[in-house]
Short mmCIF file of C-alpha atoms in Angstrom, two decimals:
data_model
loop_
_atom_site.label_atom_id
_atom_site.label_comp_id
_atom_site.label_asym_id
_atom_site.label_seq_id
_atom_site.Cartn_x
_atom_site.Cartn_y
_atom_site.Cartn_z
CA UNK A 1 30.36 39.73 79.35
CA UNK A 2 28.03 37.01 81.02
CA UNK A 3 29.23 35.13 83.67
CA UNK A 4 27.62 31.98 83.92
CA UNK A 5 27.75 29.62 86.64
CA UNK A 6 26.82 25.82 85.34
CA UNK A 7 27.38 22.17 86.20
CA UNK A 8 24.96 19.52 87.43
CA UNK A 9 21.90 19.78 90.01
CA UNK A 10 23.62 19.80 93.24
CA UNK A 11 27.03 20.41 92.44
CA UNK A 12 27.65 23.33 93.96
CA UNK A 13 25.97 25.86 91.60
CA UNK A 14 24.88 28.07 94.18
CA UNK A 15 27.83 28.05 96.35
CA UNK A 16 29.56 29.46 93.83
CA UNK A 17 26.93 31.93 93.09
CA UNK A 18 26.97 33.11 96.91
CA UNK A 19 31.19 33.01 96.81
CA UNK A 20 30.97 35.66 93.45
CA UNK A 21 28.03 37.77 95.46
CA UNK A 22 30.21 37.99 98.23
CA UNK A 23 33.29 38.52 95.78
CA UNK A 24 31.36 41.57 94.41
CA UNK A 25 29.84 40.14 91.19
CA UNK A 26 26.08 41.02 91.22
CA UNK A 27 24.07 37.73 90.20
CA UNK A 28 21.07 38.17 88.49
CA UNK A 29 18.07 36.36 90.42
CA UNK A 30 14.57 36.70 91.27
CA UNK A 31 14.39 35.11 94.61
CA UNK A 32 11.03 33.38 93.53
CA UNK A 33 12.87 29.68 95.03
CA UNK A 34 13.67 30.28 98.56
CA UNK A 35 16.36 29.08 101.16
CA UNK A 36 14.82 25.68 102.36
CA UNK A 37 16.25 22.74 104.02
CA UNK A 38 18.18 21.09 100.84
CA UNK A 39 19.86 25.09 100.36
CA UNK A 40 20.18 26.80 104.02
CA UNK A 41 21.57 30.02 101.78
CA UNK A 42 19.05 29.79 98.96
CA UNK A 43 19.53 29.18 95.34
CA UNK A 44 20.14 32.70 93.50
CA UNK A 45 18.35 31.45 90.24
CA UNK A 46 16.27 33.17 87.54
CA UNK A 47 13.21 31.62 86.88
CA UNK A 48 13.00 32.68 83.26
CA UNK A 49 16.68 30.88 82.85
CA UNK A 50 14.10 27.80 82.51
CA UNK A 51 12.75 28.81 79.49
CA UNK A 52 16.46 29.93 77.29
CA UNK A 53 15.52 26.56 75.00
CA UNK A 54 12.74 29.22 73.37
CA UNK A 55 13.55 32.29 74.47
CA UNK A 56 17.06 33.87 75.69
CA UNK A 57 15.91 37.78 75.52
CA UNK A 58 16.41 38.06 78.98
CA UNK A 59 20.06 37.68 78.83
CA UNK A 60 20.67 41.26 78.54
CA UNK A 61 19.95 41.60 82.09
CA UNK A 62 22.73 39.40 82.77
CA UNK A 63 25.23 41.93 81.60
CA UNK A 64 28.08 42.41 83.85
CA UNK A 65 26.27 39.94 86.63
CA UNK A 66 26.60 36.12 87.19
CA UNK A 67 23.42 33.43 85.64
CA UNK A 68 22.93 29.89 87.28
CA UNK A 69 22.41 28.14 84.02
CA UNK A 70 22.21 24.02 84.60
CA UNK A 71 24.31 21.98 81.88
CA UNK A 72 21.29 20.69 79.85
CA UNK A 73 20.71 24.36 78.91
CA UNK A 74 24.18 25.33 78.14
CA UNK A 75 23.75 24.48 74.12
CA UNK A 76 20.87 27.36 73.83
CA UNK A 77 23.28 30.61 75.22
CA UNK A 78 22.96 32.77 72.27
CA UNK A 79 26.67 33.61 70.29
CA UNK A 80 25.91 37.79 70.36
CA UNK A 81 27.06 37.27 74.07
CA UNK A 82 30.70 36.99 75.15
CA UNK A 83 30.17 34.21 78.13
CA UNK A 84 32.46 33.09 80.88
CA UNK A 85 31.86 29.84 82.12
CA UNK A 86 32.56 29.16 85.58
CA UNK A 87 31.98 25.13 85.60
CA UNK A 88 31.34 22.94 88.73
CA UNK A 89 32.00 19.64 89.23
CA UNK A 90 31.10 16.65 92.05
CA UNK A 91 31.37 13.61 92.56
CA UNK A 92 28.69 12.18 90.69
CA UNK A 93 27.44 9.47 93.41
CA UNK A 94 26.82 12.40 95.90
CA UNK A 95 25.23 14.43 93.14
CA UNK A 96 22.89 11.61 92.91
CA UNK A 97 22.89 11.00 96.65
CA UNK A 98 21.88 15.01 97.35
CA UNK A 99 18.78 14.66 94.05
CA UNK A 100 17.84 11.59 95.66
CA UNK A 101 17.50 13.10 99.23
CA UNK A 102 15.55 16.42 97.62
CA UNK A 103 13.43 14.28 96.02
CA UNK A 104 12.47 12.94 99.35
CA UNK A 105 12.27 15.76 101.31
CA UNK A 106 9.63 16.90 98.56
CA UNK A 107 7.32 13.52 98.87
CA UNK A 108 8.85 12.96 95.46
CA UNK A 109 9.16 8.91 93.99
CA UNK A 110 13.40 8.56 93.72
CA UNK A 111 14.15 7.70 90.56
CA UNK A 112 14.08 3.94 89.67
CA UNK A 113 17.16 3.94 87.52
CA UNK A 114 19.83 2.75 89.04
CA UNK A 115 22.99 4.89 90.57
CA UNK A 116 25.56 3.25 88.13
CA UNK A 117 23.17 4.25 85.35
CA UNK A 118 22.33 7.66 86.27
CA UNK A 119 25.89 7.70 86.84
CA UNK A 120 27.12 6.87 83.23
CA UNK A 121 24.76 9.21 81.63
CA UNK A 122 25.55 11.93 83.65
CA UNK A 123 29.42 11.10 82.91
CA UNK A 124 28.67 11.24 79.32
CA UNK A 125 26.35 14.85 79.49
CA UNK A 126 29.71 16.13 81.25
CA UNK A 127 32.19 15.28 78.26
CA UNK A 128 29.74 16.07 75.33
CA UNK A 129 29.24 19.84 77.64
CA UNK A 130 33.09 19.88 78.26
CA UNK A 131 33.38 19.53 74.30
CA UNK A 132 30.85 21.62 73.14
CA UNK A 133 32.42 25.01 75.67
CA UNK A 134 36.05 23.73 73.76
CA UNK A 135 34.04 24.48 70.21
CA UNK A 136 32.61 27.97 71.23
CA UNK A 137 34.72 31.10 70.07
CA UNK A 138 32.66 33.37 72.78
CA UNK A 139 33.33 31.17 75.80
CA UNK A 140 35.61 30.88 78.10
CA UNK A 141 35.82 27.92 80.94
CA UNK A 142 36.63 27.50 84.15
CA UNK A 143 36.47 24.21 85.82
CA UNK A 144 36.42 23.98 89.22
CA UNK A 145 35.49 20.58 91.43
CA UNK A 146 33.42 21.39 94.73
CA UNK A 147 34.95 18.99 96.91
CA UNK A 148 38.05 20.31 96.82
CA UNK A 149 36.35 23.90 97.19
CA UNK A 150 35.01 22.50 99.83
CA UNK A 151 38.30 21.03 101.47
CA UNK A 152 40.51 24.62 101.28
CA UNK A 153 38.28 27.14 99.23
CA UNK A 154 41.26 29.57 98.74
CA UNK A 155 43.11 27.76 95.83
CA UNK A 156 39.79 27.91 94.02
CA UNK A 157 38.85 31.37 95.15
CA UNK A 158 42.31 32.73 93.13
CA UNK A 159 41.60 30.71 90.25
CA UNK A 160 38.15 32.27 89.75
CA UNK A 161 39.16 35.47 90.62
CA UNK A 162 41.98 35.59 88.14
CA UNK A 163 39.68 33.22 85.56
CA UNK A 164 37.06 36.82 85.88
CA UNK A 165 39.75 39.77 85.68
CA UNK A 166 41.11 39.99 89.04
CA UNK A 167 39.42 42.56 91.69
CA UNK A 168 37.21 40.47 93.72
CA UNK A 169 37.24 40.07 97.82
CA UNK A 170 39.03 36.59 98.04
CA UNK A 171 38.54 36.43 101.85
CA UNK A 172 34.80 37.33 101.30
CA UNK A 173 34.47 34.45 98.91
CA UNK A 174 35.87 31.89 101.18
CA UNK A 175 33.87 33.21 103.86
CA UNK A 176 31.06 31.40 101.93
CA UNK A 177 32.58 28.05 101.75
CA UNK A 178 30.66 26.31 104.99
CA UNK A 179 32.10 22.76 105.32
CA UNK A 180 29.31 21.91 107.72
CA UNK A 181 26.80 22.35 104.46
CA UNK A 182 28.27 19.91 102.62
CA UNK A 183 26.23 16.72 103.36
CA UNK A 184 25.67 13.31 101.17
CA UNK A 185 29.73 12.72 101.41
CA UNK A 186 30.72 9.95 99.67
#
């Protein structure tokens, strides 16, 4: 089994990667993208997770260990994997907010679409994903929505660890949960 940690940029992917680290579920990373201002902790991805549109061979190493896999990738996990799905959601206008404010810190152009429209298209990547992990006879789901996470992390702590078999250290997890991280509020 695969655990795979998923939702939109800057939804809380790797807060939940750090709470199942701490829990006692290794994560499978490279450390190649480093802690920087936009990710105090870091971002516990696997660079060749990038590349699973052409070539998923590496998912054998992610055996027993959690993946940060971004939505837009979901649709390419292989079916010879059993795969649980640990889902994060945000409010999408401080999604876009947090992008927007990487983007900058970077010396990147923001995007020129507007919020409302990035917003819609988002909303609509969200339901076709949430449909598409329904269809999937190795899957299993989880949803969980950061802000509350962020607001009192233990409800979410003892859904995820019953959601992944039970055993994990709940207090470590909500250790991890830093309230004073969570910028671009809404």
């Amino acid at each position: 089994m695969i655990v795979v940690v998923s939702g939109l940029p800057r939804s809380g992917t790797s807060m939940m990667m750090s709470m199942l680290q701490a829990g006692g579920v290794p994560a499978l990373t490279d450390n190649q993208r480093e802690a920087d201002e936009d990710n105090l902790r870091g971002y516990l991805e696997y660079e060749q997770v990038k590349q699973l549109d052409r070539d998923a061979s590496w998912l054998a190493e992610a055996e027993g260990k959690s993946v940060k896999i971004i939505s837009m990738l979901l649709r390419h996990l292989p079916h010879d994997h059993e795969y649980k799905v640990i889902f994060m959601h945000r409010d999408i206008m401080e999604v876009l907010a947090s992008q927007r404010k990487m983007m900058e810190r970077r010396g990147e152009a923001p995007d020129s679409v507007p919020d409302e429209t990035m917003a819609a298209l988002y909303e609509r990547h969200i339901a076709e994903v949430r449909e598409w992990l329904k269809r999937q006879p190795n899957v299993e789901t989880l949803h969980v929505d950061y802000n509350e996470t962020i607001r009192d992390p233990s409800p979410t702590v003892n859904r995820v660890n019953e959601f992944l078999g039970g055993g994990l250290d709940d207090e470590a997890m909500a250790r991890v949960v830093s309230p004073e991280l969570y910028r671009q509020r809404k």
